[in-house]
Tab-separated table of C-alpha atoms in Angstrom:
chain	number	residue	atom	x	y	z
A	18	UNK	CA	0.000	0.000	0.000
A	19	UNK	CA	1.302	3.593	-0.590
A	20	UNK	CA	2.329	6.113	2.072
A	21	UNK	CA	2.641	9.776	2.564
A	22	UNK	CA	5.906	10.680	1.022
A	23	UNK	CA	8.623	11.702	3.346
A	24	UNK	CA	9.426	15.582	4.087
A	25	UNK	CA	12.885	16.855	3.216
A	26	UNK	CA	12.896	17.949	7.118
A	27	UNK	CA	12.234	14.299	7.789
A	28	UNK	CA	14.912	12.936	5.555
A	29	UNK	CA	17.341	15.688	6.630
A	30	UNK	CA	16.849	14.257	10.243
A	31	UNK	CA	17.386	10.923	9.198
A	32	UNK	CA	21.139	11.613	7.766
A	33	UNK	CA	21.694	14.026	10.867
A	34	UNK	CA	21.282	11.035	13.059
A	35	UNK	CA	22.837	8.218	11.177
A	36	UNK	CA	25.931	10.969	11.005
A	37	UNK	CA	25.284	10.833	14.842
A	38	UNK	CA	25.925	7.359	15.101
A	39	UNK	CA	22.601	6.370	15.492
A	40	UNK	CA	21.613	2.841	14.560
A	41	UNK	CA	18.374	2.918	12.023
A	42	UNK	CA	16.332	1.028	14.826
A	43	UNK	CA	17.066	3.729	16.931
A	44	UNK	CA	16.303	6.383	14.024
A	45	UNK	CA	12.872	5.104	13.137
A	46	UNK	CA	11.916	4.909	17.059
A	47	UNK	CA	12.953	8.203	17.535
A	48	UNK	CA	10.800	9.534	14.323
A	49	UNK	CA	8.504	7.061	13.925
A	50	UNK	CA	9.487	6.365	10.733
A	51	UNK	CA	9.436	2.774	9.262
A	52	UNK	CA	13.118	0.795	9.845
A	53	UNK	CA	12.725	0.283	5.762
A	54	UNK	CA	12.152	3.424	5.010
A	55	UNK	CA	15.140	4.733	6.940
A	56	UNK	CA	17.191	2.530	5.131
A	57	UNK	CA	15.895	3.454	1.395
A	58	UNK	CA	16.779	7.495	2.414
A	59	UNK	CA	20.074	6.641	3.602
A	60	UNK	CA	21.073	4.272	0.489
A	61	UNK	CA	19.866	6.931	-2.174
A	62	UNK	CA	21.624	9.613	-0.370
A	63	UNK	CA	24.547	7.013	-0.682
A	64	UNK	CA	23.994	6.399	-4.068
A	65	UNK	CA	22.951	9.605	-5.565
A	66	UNK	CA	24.320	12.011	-3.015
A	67	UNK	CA	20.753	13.681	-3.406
A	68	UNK	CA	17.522	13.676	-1.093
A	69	UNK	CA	14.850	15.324	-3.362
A	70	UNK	CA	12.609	12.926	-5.753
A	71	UNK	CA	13.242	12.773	-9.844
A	72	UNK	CA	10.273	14.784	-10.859
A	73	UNK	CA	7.613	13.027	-12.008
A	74	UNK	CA	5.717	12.445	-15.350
A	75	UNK	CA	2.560	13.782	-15.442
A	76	UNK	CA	-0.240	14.437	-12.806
A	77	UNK	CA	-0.513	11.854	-10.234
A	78	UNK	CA	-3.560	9.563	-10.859
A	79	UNK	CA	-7.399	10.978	-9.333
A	80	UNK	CA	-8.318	7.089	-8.594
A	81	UNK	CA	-7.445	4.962	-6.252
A	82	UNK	CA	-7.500	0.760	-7.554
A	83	UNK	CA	-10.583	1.311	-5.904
A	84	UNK	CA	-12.449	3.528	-7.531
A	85	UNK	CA	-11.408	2.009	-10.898
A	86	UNK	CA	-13.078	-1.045	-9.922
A	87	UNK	CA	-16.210	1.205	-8.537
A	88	UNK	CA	-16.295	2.399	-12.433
A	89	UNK	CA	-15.894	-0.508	-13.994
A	90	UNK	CA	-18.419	-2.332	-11.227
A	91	UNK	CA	-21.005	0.639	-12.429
A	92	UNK	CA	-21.228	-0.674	-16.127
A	93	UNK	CA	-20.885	-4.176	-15.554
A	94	UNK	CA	-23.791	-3.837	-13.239
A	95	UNK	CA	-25.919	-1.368	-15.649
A	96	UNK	CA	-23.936	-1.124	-19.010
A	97	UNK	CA	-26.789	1.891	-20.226
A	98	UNK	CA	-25.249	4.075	-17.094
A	99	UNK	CA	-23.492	7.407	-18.325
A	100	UNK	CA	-20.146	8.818	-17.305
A	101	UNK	CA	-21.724	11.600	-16.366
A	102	UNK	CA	-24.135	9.542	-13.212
A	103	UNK	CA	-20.537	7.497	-13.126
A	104	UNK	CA	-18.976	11.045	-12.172
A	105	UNK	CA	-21.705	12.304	-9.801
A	106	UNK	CA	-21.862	9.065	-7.886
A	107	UNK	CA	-18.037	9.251	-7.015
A	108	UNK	CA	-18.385	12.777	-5.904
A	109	UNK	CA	-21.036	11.465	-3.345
A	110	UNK	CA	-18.501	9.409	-2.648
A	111	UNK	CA	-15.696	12.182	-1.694
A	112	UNK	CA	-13.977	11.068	-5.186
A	113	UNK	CA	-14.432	14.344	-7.374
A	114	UNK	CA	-13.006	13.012	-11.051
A	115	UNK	CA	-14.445	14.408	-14.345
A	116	UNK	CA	-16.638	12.593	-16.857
A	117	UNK	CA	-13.285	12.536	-18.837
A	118	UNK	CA	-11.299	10.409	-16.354
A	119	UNK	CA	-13.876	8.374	-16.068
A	120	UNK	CA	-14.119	7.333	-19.695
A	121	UNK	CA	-10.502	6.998	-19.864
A	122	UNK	CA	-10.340	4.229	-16.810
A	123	UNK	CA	-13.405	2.421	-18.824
A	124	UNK	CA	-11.321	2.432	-21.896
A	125	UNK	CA	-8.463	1.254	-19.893
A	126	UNK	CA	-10.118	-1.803	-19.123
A	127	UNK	CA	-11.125	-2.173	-22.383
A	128	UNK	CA	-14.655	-1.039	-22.264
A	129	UNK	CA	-16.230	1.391	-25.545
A	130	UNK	CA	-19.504	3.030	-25.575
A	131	UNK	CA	-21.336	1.803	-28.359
A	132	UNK	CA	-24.555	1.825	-29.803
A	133	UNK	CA	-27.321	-0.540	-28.650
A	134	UNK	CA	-27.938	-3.317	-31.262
A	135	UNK	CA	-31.833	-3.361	-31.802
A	136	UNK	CA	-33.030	-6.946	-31.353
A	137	UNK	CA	-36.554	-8.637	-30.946
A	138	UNK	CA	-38.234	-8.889	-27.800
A	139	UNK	CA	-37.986	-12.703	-26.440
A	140	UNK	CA	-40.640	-14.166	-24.598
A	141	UNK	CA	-39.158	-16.493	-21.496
A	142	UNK	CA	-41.490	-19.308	-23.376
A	143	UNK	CA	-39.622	-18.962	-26.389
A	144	UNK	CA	-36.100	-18.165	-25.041
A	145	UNK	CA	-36.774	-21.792	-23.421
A	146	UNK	CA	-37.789	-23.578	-27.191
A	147	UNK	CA	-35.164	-21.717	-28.843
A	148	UNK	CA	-32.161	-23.414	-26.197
A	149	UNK	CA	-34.108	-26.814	-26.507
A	150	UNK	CA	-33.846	-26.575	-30.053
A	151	UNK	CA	-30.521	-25.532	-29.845
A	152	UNK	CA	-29.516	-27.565	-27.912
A	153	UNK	CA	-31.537	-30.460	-29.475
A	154	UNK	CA	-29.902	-29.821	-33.026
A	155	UNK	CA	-26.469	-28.902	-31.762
A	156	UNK	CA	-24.709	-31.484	-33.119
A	157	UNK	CA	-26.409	-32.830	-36.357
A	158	UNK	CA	-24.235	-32.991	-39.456
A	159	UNK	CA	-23.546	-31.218	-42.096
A	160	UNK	CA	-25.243	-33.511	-44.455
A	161	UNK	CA	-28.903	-33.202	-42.165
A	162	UNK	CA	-28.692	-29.262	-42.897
A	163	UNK	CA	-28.275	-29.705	-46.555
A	164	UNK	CA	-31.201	-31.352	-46.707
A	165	UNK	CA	-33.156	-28.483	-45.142
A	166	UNK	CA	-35.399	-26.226	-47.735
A	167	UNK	CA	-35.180	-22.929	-45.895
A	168	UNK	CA	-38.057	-20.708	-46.761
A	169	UNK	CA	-39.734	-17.472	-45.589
A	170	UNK	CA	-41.021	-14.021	-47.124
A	171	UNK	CA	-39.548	-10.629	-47.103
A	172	UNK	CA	-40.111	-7.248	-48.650
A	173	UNK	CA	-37.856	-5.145	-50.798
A	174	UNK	CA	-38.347	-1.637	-51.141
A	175	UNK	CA	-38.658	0.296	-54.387
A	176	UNK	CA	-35.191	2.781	-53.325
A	177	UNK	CA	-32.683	0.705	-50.913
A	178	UNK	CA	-31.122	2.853	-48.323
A	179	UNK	CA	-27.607	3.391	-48.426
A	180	UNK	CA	-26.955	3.860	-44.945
A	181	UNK	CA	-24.982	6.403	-43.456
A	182	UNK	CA	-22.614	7.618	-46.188
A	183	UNK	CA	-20.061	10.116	-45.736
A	184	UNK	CA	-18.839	12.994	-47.721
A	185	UNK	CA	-15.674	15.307	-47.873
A	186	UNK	CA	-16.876	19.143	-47.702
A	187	UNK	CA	-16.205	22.248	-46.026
A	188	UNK	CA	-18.072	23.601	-43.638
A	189	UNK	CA	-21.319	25.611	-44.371
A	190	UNK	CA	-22.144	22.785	-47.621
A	191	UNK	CA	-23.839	20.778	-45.901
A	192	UNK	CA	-27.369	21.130	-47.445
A	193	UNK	CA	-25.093	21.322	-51.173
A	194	UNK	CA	-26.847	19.107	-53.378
A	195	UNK	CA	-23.617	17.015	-53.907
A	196	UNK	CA	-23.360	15.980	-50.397
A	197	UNK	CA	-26.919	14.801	-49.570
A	198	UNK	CA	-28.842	11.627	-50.588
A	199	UNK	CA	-32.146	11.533	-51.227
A	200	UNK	CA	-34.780	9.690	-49.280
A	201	UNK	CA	-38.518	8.653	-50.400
A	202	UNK	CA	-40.967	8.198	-47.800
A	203	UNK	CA	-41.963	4.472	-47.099
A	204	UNK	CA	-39.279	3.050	-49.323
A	205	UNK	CA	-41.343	4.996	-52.644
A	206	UNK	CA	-42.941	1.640	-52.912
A	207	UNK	CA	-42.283	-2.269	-52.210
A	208	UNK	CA	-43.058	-5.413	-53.252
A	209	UNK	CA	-43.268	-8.515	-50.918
A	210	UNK	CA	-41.956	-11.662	-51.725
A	211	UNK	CA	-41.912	-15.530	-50.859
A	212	UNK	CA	-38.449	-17.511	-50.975
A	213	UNK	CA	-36.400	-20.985	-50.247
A	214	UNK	CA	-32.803	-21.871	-50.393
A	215	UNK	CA	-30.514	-24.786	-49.724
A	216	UNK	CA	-26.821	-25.550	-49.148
A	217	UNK	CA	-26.953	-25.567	-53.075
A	218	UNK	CA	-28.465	-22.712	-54.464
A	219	UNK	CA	-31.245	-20.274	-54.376
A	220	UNK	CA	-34.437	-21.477	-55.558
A	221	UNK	CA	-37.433	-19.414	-56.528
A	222	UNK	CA	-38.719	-15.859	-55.466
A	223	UNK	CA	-42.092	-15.326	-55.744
A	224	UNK	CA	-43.738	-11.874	-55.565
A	225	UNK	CA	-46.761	-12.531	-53.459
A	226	UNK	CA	-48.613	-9.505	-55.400
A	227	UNK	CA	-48.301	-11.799	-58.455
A	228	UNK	CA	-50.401	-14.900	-56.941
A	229	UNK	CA	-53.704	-12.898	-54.968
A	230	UNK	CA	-57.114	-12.240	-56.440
A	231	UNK	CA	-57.123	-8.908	-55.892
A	232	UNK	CA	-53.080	-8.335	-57.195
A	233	UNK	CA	-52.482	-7.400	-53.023
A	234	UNK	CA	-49.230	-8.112	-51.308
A	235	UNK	CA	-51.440	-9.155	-48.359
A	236	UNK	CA	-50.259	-13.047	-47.749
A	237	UNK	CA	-53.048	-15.271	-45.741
A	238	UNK	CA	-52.870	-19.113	-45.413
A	239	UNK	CA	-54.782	-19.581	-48.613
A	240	UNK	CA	-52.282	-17.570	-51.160
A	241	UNK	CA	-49.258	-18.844	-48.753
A	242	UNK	CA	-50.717	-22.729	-49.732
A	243	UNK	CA	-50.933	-21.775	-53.297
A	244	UNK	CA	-47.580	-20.613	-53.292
A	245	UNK	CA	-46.611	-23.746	-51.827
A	246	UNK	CA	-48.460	-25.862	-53.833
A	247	UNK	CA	-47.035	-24.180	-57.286
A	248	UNK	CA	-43.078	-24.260	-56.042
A	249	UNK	CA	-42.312	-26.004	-53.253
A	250	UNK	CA	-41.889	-29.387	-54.105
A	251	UNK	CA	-40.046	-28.734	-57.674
A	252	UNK	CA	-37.612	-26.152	-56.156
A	253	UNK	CA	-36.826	-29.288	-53.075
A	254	UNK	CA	-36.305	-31.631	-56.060
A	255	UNK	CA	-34.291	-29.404	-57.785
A	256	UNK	CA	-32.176	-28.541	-55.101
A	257	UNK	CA	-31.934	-31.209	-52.896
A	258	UNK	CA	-34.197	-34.237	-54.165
A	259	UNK	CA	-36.975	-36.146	-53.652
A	260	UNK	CA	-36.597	-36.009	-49.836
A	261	UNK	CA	-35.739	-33.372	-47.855
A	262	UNK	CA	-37.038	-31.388	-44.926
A	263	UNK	CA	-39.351	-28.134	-45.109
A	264	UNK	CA	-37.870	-25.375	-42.707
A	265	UNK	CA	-40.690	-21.923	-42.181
A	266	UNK	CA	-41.179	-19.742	-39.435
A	267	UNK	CA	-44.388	-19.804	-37.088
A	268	UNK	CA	-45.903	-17.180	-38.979
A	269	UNK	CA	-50.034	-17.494	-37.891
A	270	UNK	CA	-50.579	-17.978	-42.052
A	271	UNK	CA	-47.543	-20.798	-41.697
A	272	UNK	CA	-49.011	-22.548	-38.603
A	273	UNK	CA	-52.843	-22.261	-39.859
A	274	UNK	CA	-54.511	-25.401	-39.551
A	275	UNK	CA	-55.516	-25.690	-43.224
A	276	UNK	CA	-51.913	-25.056	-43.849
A	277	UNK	CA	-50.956	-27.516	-41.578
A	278	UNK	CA	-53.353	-30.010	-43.225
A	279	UNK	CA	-52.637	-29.397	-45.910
A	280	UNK	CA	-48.632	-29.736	-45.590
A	281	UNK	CA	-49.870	-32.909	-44.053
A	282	UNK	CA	-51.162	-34.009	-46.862
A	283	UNK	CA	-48.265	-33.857	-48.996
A	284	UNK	CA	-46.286	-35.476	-46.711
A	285	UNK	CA	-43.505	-33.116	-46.428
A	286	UNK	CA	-41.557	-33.079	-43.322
A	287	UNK	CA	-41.207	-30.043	-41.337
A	288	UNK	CA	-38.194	-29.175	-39.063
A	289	UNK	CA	-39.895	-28.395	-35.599
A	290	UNK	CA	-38.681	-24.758	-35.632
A	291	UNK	CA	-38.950	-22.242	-32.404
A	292	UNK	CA	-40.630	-18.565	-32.619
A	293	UNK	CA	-38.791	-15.509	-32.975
A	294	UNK	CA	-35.890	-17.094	-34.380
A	295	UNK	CA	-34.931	-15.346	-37.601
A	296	UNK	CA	-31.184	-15.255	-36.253
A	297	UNK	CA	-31.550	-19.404	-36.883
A	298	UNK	CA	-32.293	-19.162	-40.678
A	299	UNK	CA	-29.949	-18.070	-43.051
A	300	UNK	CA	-32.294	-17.317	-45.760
A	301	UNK	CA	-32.610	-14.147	-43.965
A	302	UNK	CA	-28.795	-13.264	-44.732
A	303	UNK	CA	-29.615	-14.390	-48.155
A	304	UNK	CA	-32.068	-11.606	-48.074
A	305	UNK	CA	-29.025	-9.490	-47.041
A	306	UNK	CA	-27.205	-10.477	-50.162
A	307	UNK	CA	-30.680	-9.864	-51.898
A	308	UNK	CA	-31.067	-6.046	-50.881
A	309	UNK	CA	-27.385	-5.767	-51.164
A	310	UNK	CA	-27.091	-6.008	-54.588
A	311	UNK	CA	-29.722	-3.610	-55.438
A	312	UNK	CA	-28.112	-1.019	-53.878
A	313	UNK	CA	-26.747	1.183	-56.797
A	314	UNK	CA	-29.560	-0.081	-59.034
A	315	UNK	CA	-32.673	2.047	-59.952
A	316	UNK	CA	-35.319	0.868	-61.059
A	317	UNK	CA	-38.175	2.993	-62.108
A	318	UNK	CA	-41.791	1.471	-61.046
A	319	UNK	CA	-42.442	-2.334	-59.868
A	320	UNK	CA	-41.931	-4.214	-62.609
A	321	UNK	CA	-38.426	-3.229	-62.962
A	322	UNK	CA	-38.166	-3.636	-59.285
A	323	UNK	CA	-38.945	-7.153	-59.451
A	324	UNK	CA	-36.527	-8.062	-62.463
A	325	UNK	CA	-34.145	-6.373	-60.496
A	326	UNK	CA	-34.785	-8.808	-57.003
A	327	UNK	CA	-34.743	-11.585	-59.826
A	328	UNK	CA	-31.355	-11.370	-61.378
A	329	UNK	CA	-30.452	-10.289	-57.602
A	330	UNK	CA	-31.565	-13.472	-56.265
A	331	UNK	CA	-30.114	-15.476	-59.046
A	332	UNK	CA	-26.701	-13.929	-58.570
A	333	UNK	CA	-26.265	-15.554	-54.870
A	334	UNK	CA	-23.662	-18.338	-55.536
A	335	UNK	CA	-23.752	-21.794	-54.927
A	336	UNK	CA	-20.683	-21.460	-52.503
A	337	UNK	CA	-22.462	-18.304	-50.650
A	338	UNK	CA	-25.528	-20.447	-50.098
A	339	UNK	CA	-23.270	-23.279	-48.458
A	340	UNK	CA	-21.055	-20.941	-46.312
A	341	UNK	CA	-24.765	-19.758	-44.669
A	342	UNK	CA	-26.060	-23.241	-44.403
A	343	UNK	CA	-22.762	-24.746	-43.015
A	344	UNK	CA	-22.618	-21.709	-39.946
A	345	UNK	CA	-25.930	-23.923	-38.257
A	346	UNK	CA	-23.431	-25.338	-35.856
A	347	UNK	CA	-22.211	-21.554	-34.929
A	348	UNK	CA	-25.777	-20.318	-34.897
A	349	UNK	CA	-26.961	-22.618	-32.601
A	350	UNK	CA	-24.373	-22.627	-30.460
A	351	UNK	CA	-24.439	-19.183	-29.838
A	352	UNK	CA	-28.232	-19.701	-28.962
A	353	UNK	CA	-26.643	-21.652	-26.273
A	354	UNK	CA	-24.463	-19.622	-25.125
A	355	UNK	CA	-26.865	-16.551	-25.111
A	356	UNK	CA	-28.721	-18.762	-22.873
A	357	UNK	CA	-31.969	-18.403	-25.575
A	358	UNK	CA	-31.768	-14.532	-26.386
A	359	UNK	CA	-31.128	-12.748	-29.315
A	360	UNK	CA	-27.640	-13.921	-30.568
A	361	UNK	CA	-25.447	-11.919	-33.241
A	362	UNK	CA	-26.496	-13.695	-36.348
């Protein structure tokens, strides 16, 4: 532990009375000085002929070891906290440090502020199916997964966002033409559409819009059968064979009972999948790629819209496919570890 730091009256004293004669017991009883310390003041004078300390580098720390762990304690215990209630609850404390040493001992233990991801709410029923299926499926093969027809629906947006891009300019241009995007409210338009994938390839996308009465993007369990129904089983057979396994989502249209009667009766096999999952499937990343790759292209009304998601779609590799099929094992696993809540995927 750290002491005060000795006087130059104090350490004077100390060479008066070793000069004296005095023994260094008999110096620290007489000052009340530690026997060790007595003999570190005589060996520098020794050494360096020299009392006075080497000046030091820099302003001597405003935290103790303890109050570095009281910061650190702070996030761990409520990582949303700010510096700033960090700050005023030392200073309750006695410890008055500014919000900018306490960022600084966060960063020193390798802590960042970042922004919070955004992630579905999970129900404590469905945290528990998602870690049984996990859990469950953990350590099936490769081979069982490329069997799996992955399918769900998703909707692509006239104009795809570009995200936050930045510019070089000077200041005063911001509002310049040339360094501002343009935005269209709700996307200027969208198009919903139905899906699958396997390990080997992209199958079909089907524009939902395209297949209702009423030319609608609105999807109940009688347009999601016909879908079904129409390209299902020949995009299976094309891409994996006669037999295979049917992966969807629990979607009320996908777990309808006519649907499910009526999957029934085609005898297709469904993988038992949990609710609020769509980190498990990795059509949705294919969906990534999808959006992606329209980025840059501009199509002018629907039509071209879809012939865009088309050659889109098509342009997925074989080898992409497979790299998002074969990461099951990584998905799950970090369902596991997550202990059922949202994982990174």
């Amino acid at each position: 532990m750290k002491t005060r730091e000795l006087s130059m009256g104090e350490k004077q004293a100390i060479v008066k009375l070793r000069e004296d004669g005095k023994s260094i017991r008999a110096i620290a009883q007489t000052l009340t000085i530690a026997s060790t310390t007595i003999w570190n003041v005589l060996k520098k004078k020794e050494t360096t002929g020299v009392l006075s300390n080497r000046p030091r580098m820099g302003r001597p720390r405003k935290t103790s070891a303890v109050d570095d762990r009281n910061i650190v304690r702070a996030v761990k215990k409520d990582p949303k906290t700010t510096v700033s209630d960090i700050s005023n609850n030392l200073k309750r404390a006695g410890v008055k440090v500014s919000q900018s040493t306490v960022r600084r001992r966060l960063h020193e233990q390798k802590y960042r502020g970042y922004t919070r991801r955004c992630k579905p709410l999970i129900s404590k029923k469905n945290k528990k199916a998602r870690l049984e299926f996990a859990k469950n499926y953990r350590d099936k093969p490769q081979t069982f997964w490329g069997k799996v027809l992955w399918t769900d629906e998703t909707k692509i947006n006239l104009y795809q966002s570009d995200g936050k891009a930045k510019v070089w300019r000077k200041k005063g241009s911001a509002h310049d033409p040339k360094h501002t995007s343009s935005s269209v409210k709700h996307g200027g338009g969208n198009v919903m559409a139905w899906a699958c994938m396997a390990s080997s390839g992209t199958g079909s996308l089907i524009f939902i819009d395209d297949v209702t009465h009423d030319g609608s993007s609105k999807m109940n369990s009688e347009v999601y059968r016909k879908i079904l129904s129409a390209n299902l089983q020949k995009n299976a057979t094309k891409l994996i064979g006669r037999s295979f396994i049917m992966q969807q989502d629990n979607d009320p249209k996908h777990s309808a009972k006519a649907t499910k009667e009526f999957i029934r009766g085609k005898k297709w096999k469904v993988l038992d999948w949990p609710s609020q999952s769509p980190d498990l499937n990795p059509i949705e990343h294919a969906f990534y790629l999808l959006k992606k790759r329209l980025k840059g292209v501009t199509p002018q009304n629907k039509q071209q819209l879809k012939e865009a998601a088309v050659e889109a779609w098509k342009s997925i590799t074989k080898e992409e496919c497979k790299s998002l099929v074969k990461s099951m094992g990584h998905r799950l696993d970090a369902v596991i570890a997550s202990k059922g809540f949202s994982t990174k995927y």
